[in-house]
Amino acid sequence: MTDIIDTLTAEEIARHLSAAMDSVNLLAAGKPEGMEDADWADTVARNVAHLEIMVAKDFMQDQDLAPLNAAIAANK
């Protein structure tokens, strides 16, 4: 079985990192005005889960994961 790291291009890895940084930025921005607390809690949980999955991926280990880990720690 081919490992996913063997099949991802640098461009694909960059897209994964970009998506993870979207989660980091969303969490850093905080709850949007007018959003219900329960909706925000769900949004935070989903984005933290996304970041936890991404930092565990083998293909992400050569990336700067500090912002991802900081967002996880700040929102867990």
PDB file of N, CA and C in Angstrom:
ATOM      1  N   MET A   1       0.844  -1.181   0.000  1.00  0.00           N
ATOM      2  CA  MET A   1       0.000   0.000   0.000  1.00  0.00           C
ATOM      3  C   MET A   1       0.888   1.243   0.000  1.00  0.00           C
ATOM      4  N   THR A   2       0.584   2.186  -0.853  1.00  0.00           N
ATOM      5  CA  THR A   2       1.353   3.414  -0.959  1.00  0.00           C
ATOM      6  C   THR A   2       0.941   4.366   0.150  1.00  0.00           C
ATOM      7  N   ASP A   3       1.928   4.896   0.843  1.00  0.00           N
ATOM      8  CA  ASP A   3       1.667   5.869   1.899  1.00  0.00           C
ATOM      9  C   ASP A   3       1.224   7.184   1.257  1.00  0.00           C
ATOM     10  N   ILE A   4       0.313   7.882   1.903  1.00  0.00           N
ATOM     11  CA  ILE A   4      -0.209   9.139   1.345  1.00  0.00           C
ATOM     12  C   ILE A   4       0.902  10.151   1.105  1.00  0.00           C
ATOM     13  N   ILE A   5       1.939  10.125   1.934  1.00  0.00           N
ATOM     14  CA  ILE A   5       3.029  11.090   1.756  1.00  0.00           C
ATOM     15  C   ILE A   5       3.701  10.902   0.402  1.00  0.00           C
ATOM     16  N   ASP A   6       3.662   9.687  -0.127  1.00  0.00           N
ATOM     17  CA  ASP A   6       4.255   9.418  -1.429  1.00  0.00           C
ATOM     18  C   ASP A   6       3.398   9.949  -2.561  1.00  0.00           C
ATOM     19  N   THR A   7       2.151  10.245  -2.302  1.00  0.00           N
ATOM     20  CA  THR A   7       1.251  10.651  -3.367  1.00  0.00           C
ATOM     21  C   THR A   7       0.900  12.134  -3.332  1.00  0.00           C
ATOM     22  N   LEU A   8       1.220  12.834  -2.257  1.00  0.00           N
ATOM     23  CA  LEU A   8       0.905  14.263  -2.174  1.00  0.00           C
ATOM     24  C   LEU A   8       2.032  15.096  -2.770  1.00  0.00           C
ATOM     25  N   THR A   9       1.651  16.076  -3.556  1.00  0.00           N
ATOM     26  CA  THR A   9       2.638  17.009  -4.091  1.00  0.00           C
ATOM     27  C   THR A   9       2.868  18.123  -3.075  1.00  0.00           C
ATOM     28  N   ALA A  10       3.897  18.904  -3.296  1.00  0.00           N
ATOM     29  CA  ALA A  10       4.161  20.053  -2.425  1.00  0.00           C
ATOM     30  C   ALA A  10       2.980  21.019  -2.468  1.00  0.00           C
ATOM     31  N   GLU A  11       2.371  21.156  -3.631  1.00  0.00           N
ATOM     32  CA  GLU A  11       1.213  22.041  -3.770  1.00  0.00           C
ATOM     33  C   GLU A  11       0.030  21.540  -2.938  1.00  0.00           C
ATOM     34  N   GLU A  12      -0.187  20.238  -2.937  1.00  0.00           N
ATOM     35  CA  GLU A  12      -1.287  19.668  -2.143  1.00  0.00           C
ATOM     36  C   GLU A  12      -1.034  19.841  -0.653  1.00  0.00           C
ATOM     37  N   ILE A  13       0.205  19.654  -0.241  1.00  0.00           N
ATOM     38  CA  ILE A  13       0.553  19.852   1.167  1.00  0.00           C
ATOM     39  C   ILE A  13       0.333  21.317   1.542  1.00  0.00           C
ATOM     40  N   ALA A  14       0.716  22.220   0.651  1.00  0.00           N
ATOM     41  CA  ALA A  14       0.511  23.656   0.904  1.00  0.00           C
ATOM     42  C   ALA A  14      -0.973  23.975   1.046  1.00  0.00           C
ATOM     43  N   ARG A  15      -1.822  23.327   0.258  1.00  0.00           N
ATOM     44  CA  ARG A  15      -3.270  23.552   0.384  1.00  0.00           C
ATOM     45  C   ARG A  15      -3.792  23.052   1.727  1.00  0.00           C
ATOM     46  N   HIS A  16      -3.284  21.911   2.187  1.00  0.00           N
ATOM     47  CA  HIS A  16      -3.680  21.402   3.505  1.00  0.00           C
ATOM     48  C   HIS A  16      -3.253  22.384   4.597  1.00  0.00           C
ATOM     49  N   LEU A  17      -2.027  22.887   4.487  1.00  0.00           N
ATOM     50  CA  LEU A  17      -1.540  23.848   5.479  1.00  0.00           C
ATOM     51  C   LEU A  17      -2.371  25.129   5.429  1.00  0.00           C
ATOM     52  N   SER A  18      -2.717  25.572   4.242  1.00  0.00           N
ATOM     53  CA  SER A  18      -3.541  26.774   4.099  1.00  0.00           C
ATOM     54  C   SER A  18      -4.908  26.582   4.753  1.00  0.00           C
ATOM     55  N   ALA A  19      -5.510  25.429   4.546  1.00  0.00           N
ATOM     56  CA  ALA A  19      -6.812  25.145   5.165  1.00  0.00           C
ATOM     57  C   ALA A  19      -6.687  25.123   6.685  1.00  0.00           C
ATOM     58  N   ALA A  20      -5.593  24.557   7.178  1.00  0.00           N
ATOM     59  CA  ALA A  20      -5.376  24.539   8.625  1.00  0.00           C
ATOM     60  C   ALA A  20      -5.195  25.961   9.151  1.00  0.00           C
ATOM     61  N   MET A  21      -4.481  26.789   8.392  1.00  0.00           N
ATOM     62  CA  MET A  21      -4.297  28.174   8.818  1.00  0.00           C
ATOM     63  C   MET A  21      -5.612  28.949   8.769  1.00  0.00           C
ATOM     64  N   ASP A  22      -6.525  28.567   7.887  1.00  0.00           N
ATOM     65  CA  ASP A  22      -7.861  29.176   7.901  1.00  0.00           C
ATOM     66  C   ASP A  22      -8.532  28.907   9.247  1.00  0.00           C
ATOM     67  N   SER A  23      -8.377  27.687   9.766  1.00  0.00           N
ATOM     68  CA  SER A  23      -8.941  27.365  11.078  1.00  0.00           C
ATOM     69  C   SER A  23      -8.264  28.169  12.174  1.00  0.00           C
ATOM     70  N   VAL A  24      -6.940  28.291  12.100  1.00  0.00           N
ATOM     71  CA  VAL A  24      -6.194  29.082  13.087  1.00  0.00           C
ATOM     72  C   VAL A  24      -6.712  30.522  13.085  1.00  0.00           C
ATOM     73  N   ASN A  25      -6.844  31.100  11.907  1.00  0.00           N
ATOM     74  CA  ASN A  25      -7.284  32.498  11.799  1.00  0.00           C
ATOM     75  C   ASN A  25      -8.721  32.685  12.270  1.00  0.00           C
ATOM     76  N   LEU A  26      -9.578  31.736  11.950  1.00  0.00           N
ATOM     77  CA  LEU A  26     -10.968  31.810  12.402  1.00  0.00           C
ATOM     78  C   LEU A  26     -11.025  31.798  13.930  1.00  0.00           C
ATOM     79  N   LEU A  27     -10.267  30.902  14.546  1.00  0.00           N
ATOM     80  CA  LEU A  27     -10.256  30.819  16.007  1.00  0.00           C
ATOM     81  C   LEU A  27      -9.674  32.085  16.631  1.00  0.00           C
ATOM     82  N   ALA A  28      -8.630  32.620  16.015  1.00  0.00           N
ATOM     83  CA  ALA A  28      -7.993  33.833  16.544  1.00  0.00           C
ATOM     84  C   ALA A  28      -8.916  35.041  16.449  1.00  0.00           C
ATOM     85  N   ALA A  29      -9.768  35.062  15.457  1.00  0.00           N
ATOM     86  CA  ALA A  29     -10.682  36.195  15.276  1.00  0.00           C
ATOM     87  C   ALA A  29     -11.766  36.233  16.340  1.00  0.00           C
ATOM     88  N   GLY A  30     -12.056  35.085  16.921  1.00  0.00           N
ATOM     89  CA  GLY A  30     -13.079  35.041  17.960  1.00  0.00           C
ATOM     90  C   GLY A  30     -14.479  34.958  17.398  1.00  0.00           C
ATOM     91  N   LYS A  31     -15.411  34.896  18.306  1.00  0.00           N
ATOM     92  CA  LYS A  31     -16.821  34.719  17.941  1.00  0.00           C
ATOM     93  C   LYS A  31     -17.333  35.936  17.169  1.00  0.00           C
ATOM     94  N   PRO A  32     -17.887  35.695  15.993  1.00  0.00           N
ATOM     95  CA  PRO A  32     -18.461  36.803  15.223  1.00  0.00           C
ATOM     96  C   PRO A  32     -19.666  37.413  15.943  1.00  0.00           C
ATOM     97  N   GLU A  33     -19.820  38.677  15.765  1.00  0.00           N
ATOM     98  CA  GLU A  33     -20.965  39.368  16.351  1.00  0.00           C
ATOM     99  C   GLU A  33     -22.250  38.748  15.811  1.00  0.00           C
ATOM    100  N   GLY A  34     -23.174  38.502  16.697  1.00  0.00           N
ATOM    101  CA  GLY A  34     -24.459  37.951  16.302  1.00  0.00           C
ATOM    102  C   GLY A  34     -24.513  36.432  16.258  1.00  0.00           C
ATOM    103  N   MET A  35     -23.389  35.764  16.435  1.00  0.00           N
ATOM    104  CA  MET A  35     -23.393  34.298  16.437  1.00  0.00           C
ATOM    105  C   MET A  35     -23.789  33.811  17.819  1.00  0.00           C
ATOM    106  N   GLU A  36     -24.650  32.837  17.849  1.00  0.00           N
ATOM    107  CA  GLU A  36     -25.073  32.241  19.122  1.00  0.00           C
ATOM    108  C   GLU A  36     -23.890  31.535  19.795  1.00  0.00           C
ATOM    109  N   ASP A  37     -23.869  31.552  21.123  1.00  0.00           N
ATOM    110  CA  ASP A  37     -22.787  30.903  21.861  1.00  0.00           C
ATOM    111  C   ASP A  37     -22.666  29.424  21.515  1.00  0.00           C
ATOM    112  N   ALA A  38     -23.798  28.736  21.393  1.00  0.00           N
ATOM    113  CA  ALA A  38     -23.766  27.300  21.076  1.00  0.00           C
ATOM    114  C   ALA A  38     -23.183  27.058  19.688  1.00  0.00           C
ATOM    115  N   ASP A  39     -23.503  27.927  18.748  1.00  0.00           N
ATOM    116  CA  ASP A  39     -22.946  27.798  17.399  1.00  0.00           C
ATOM    117  C   ASP A  39     -21.441  28.038  17.410  1.00  0.00           C
ATOM    118  N   TRP A  40     -21.011  29.021  18.179  1.00  0.00           N
ATOM    119  CA  TRP A  40     -19.583  29.307  18.272  1.00  0.00           C
ATOM    120  C   TRP A  40     -18.854  28.132  18.929  1.00  0.00           C
ATOM    121  N   ALA A  41     -19.424  27.576  19.988  1.00  0.00           N
ATOM    122  CA  ALA A  41     -18.795  26.428  20.654  1.00  0.00           C
ATOM    123  C   ALA A  41     -18.635  25.270  19.675  1.00  0.00           C
ATOM    124  N   ASP A  42     -19.634  25.040  18.839  1.00  0.00           N
ATOM    125  CA  ASP A  42     -19.559  23.985  17.831  1.00  0.00           C
ATOM    126  C   ASP A  42     -18.481  24.300  16.794  1.00  0.00           C
ATOM    127  N   THR A  43     -18.415  25.542  16.381  1.00  0.00           N
ATOM    128  CA  THR A  43     -17.412  25.971  15.410  1.00  0.00           C
ATOM    129  C   THR A  43     -16.005  25.775  15.969  1.00  0.00           C
ATOM    130  N   VAL A  44     -15.811  26.175  17.216  1.00  0.00           N
ATOM    131  CA  VAL A  44     -14.512  26.006  17.863  1.00  0.00           C
ATOM    132  C   VAL A  44     -14.153  24.531  17.930  1.00  0.00           C
ATOM    133  N   ALA A  45     -15.078  23.699  18.380  1.00  0.00           N
ATOM    134  CA  ALA A  45     -14.805  22.265  18.512  1.00  0.00           C
ATOM    135  C   ALA A  45     -14.426  21.649  17.167  1.00  0.00           C
ATOM    136  N   ARG A  46     -15.160  21.991  16.113  1.00  0.00           N
ATOM    137  CA  ARG A  46     -14.863  21.432  14.782  1.00  0.00           C
ATOM    138  C   ARG A  46     -13.507  21.881  14.269  1.00  0.00           C
ATOM    139  N   ASN A  47     -13.169  23.138  14.495  1.00  0.00           N
ATOM    140  CA  ASN A  47     -11.889  23.644  14.003  1.00  0.00           C
ATOM    141  C   ASN A  47     -10.716  23.116  14.811  1.00  0.00           C
ATOM    142  N   VAL A  48     -10.879  22.978  16.115  1.00  0.00           N
ATOM    143  CA  VAL A  48      -9.830  22.368  16.935  1.00  0.00           C
ATOM    144  C   VAL A  48      -9.626  20.912  16.505  1.00  0.00           C
ATOM    145  N   ALA A  49     -10.712  20.185  16.282  1.00  0.00           N
ATOM    146  CA  ALA A  49     -10.596  18.789  15.826  1.00  0.00           C
ATOM    147  C   ALA A  49      -9.858  18.726  14.491  1.00  0.00           C
ATOM    148  N   HIS A  50     -10.181  19.637  13.584  1.00  0.00           N
ATOM    149  CA  HIS A  50      -9.488  19.698  12.290  1.00  0.00           C
ATOM    150  C   HIS A  50      -7.994  19.908  12.494  1.00  0.00           C
ATOM    151  N   LEU A  51      -7.633  20.838  13.358  1.00  0.00           N
ATOM    152  CA  LEU A  51      -6.220  21.120  13.603  1.00  0.00           C
ATOM    153  C   LEU A  51      -5.517  19.925  14.242  1.00  0.00           C
ATOM    154  N   GLU A  52      -6.184  19.259  15.166  1.00  0.00           N
ATOM    155  CA  GLU A  52      -5.585  18.079  15.798  1.00  0.00           C
ATOM    156  C   GLU A  52      -5.318  16.982  14.769  1.00  0.00           C
ATOM    157  N   ILE A  53      -6.233  16.801  13.855  1.00  0.00           N
ATOM    158  CA  ILE A  53      -6.040  15.810  12.786  1.00  0.00           C
ATOM    159  C   ILE A  53      -4.852  16.213  11.921  1.00  0.00           C
ATOM    160  N   MET A  54      -4.794  17.479  11.567  1.00  0.00           N
ATOM    161  CA  MET A  54      -3.728  17.921  10.665  1.00  0.00           C
ATOM    162  C   MET A  54      -2.345  17.828  11.290  1.00  0.00           C
ATOM    163  N   VAL A  55      -2.197  18.182  12.573  1.00  0.00           N
ATOM    164  CA  VAL A  55      -0.863  18.108  13.184  1.00  0.00           C
ATOM    165  C   VAL A  55      -0.406  16.661  13.362  1.00  0.00           C
ATOM    166  N   ALA A  56      -1.335  15.722  13.323  1.00  0.00           N
ATOM    167  CA  ALA A  56      -0.978  14.312  13.457  1.00  0.00           C
ATOM    168  C   ALA A  56      -0.574  13.672  12.131  1.00  0.00           C
ATOM    169  N   LYS A  57      -0.842  14.339  11.020  1.00  0.00           N
ATOM    170  CA  LYS A  57      -0.540  13.776   9.704  1.00  0.00           C
ATOM    171  C   LYS A  57       0.968  13.744   9.468  1.00  0.00           C
ATOM    172  N   ASP A  58       1.458  12.614   8.970  1.00  0.00           N
ATOM    173  CA  ASP A  58       2.883  12.481   8.664  1.00  0.00           C
ATOM    174  C   ASP A  58       3.349  13.548   7.678  1.00  0.00           C
ATOM    175  N   PHE A  59       2.539  13.822   6.663  1.00  0.00           N
ATOM    176  CA  PHE A  59       2.970  14.763   5.628  1.00  0.00           C
ATOM    177  C   PHE A  59       3.060  16.199   6.121  1.00  0.00           C
ATOM    178  N   MET A  60       2.545  16.477   7.312  1.00  0.00           N
ATOM    179  CA  MET A  60       2.606  17.834   7.863  1.00  0.00           C
ATOM    180  C   MET A  60       3.838  18.052   8.744  1.00  0.00           C
ATOM    181  N   GLN A  61       4.591  17.023   9.019  1.00  0.00           N
ATOM    182  CA  GLN A  61       5.651  17.127  10.009  1.00  0.00           C
ATOM    183  C   GLN A  61       6.809  18.029   9.595  1.00  0.00           C
ATOM    184  N   ASP A  62       6.954  18.326   8.326  1.00  0.00           N
ATOM    185  CA  ASP A  62       8.003  19.243   7.879  1.00  0.00           C
ATOM    186  C   ASP A  62       7.514  20.689   7.816  1.00  0.00           C
ATOM    187  N   GLN A  63       6.277  20.921   8.212  1.00  0.00           N
ATOM    188  CA  GLN A  63       5.689  22.262   8.186  1.00  0.00           C
ATOM    189  C   GLN A  63       5.842  22.919   9.557  1.00  0.00           C
ATOM    190  N   ASP A  64       5.654  24.234   9.606  1.00  0.00           N
ATOM    191  CA  ASP A  64       5.658  24.962  10.875  1.00  0.00           C
ATOM    192  C   ASP A  64       4.297  24.754  11.535  1.00  0.00           C
ATOM    193  N   LEU A  65       4.267  23.883  12.517  1.00  0.00           N
ATOM    194  CA  LEU A  65       3.014  23.542  13.190  1.00  0.00           C
ATOM    195  C   LEU A  65       2.763  24.384  14.443  1.00  0.00           C
ATOM    196  N   ALA A  66       3.673  25.296  14.753  1.00  0.00           N
ATOM    197  CA  ALA A  66       3.525  26.106  15.967  1.00  0.00           C
ATOM    198  C   ALA A  66       2.201  26.868  16.018  1.00  0.00           C
ATOM    199  N   PRO A  67       1.777  27.536  14.936  1.00  0.00           N
ATOM    200  CA  PRO A  67       0.501  28.246  15.019  1.00  0.00           C
ATOM    201  C   PRO A  67      -0.684  27.303  15.209  1.00  0.00           C
ATOM    202  N   LEU A  68      -0.608  26.123  14.619  1.00  0.00           N
ATOM    203  CA  LEU A  68      -1.683  25.145  14.749  1.00  0.00           C
ATOM    204  C   LEU A  68      -1.755  24.655  16.190  1.00  0.00           C
ATOM    205  N   ASN A  69      -0.586  24.288  16.738  1.00  0.00           N
ATOM    206  CA  ASN A  69      -0.552  23.817  18.122  1.00  0.00           C
ATOM    207  C   ASN A  69      -0.969  24.903  19.111  1.00  0.00           C
ATOM    208  N   ALA A  70      -0.603  26.138  18.844  1.00  0.00           N
ATOM    209  CA  ALA A  70      -0.997  27.249  19.721  1.00  0.00           C
ATOM    210  C   ALA A  70      -2.515  27.442  19.689  1.00  0.00           C
ATOM    211  N   ALA A  71      -3.107  27.339  18.510  1.00  0.00           N
ATOM    212  CA  ALA A  71      -4.564  27.498  18.396  1.00  0.00           C
ATOM    213  C   ALA A  71      -5.283  26.364  19.108  1.00  0.00           C
ATOM    214  N   ILE A  72      -4.742  25.158  19.012  1.00  0.00           N
ATOM    215  CA  ILE A  72      -5.335  24.018  19.720  1.00  0.00           C
ATOM    216  C   ILE A  72      -5.300  24.278  21.224  1.00  0.00           C
ATOM    217  N   ALA A  73      -4.124  24.637  21.710  1.00  0.00           N
ATOM    218  CA  ALA A  73      -3.950  24.870  23.156  1.00  0.00           C
ATOM    219  C   ALA A  73      -4.842  26.003  23.665  1.00  0.00           C
ATOM    220  N   ALA A  74      -4.998  27.041  22.887  1.00  0.00           N
ATOM    221  CA  ALA A  74      -5.775  28.201  23.311  1.00  0.00           C
ATOM    222  C   ALA A  74      -7.272  27.959  23.297  1.00  0.00           C
ATOM    223  N   ASN A  75      -7.707  26.935  22.569  1.00  0.00           N
ATOM    224  CA  ASN A  75      -9.143  26.739  22.372  1.00  0.00           C
ATOM    225  C   ASN A  75      -9.656  25.390  22.846  1.00  0.00           C
ATOM    226  N   LYS A  76      -8.828  24.618  23.487  1.00  0.00           N
ATOM    227  CA  LYS A  76      -9.240  23.297  23.956  1.00  0.00           C
ATOM    228  C   LYS A  76      -9.889  23.408  25.310  1.00  0.00           C
TER     229      LYS A  76
END
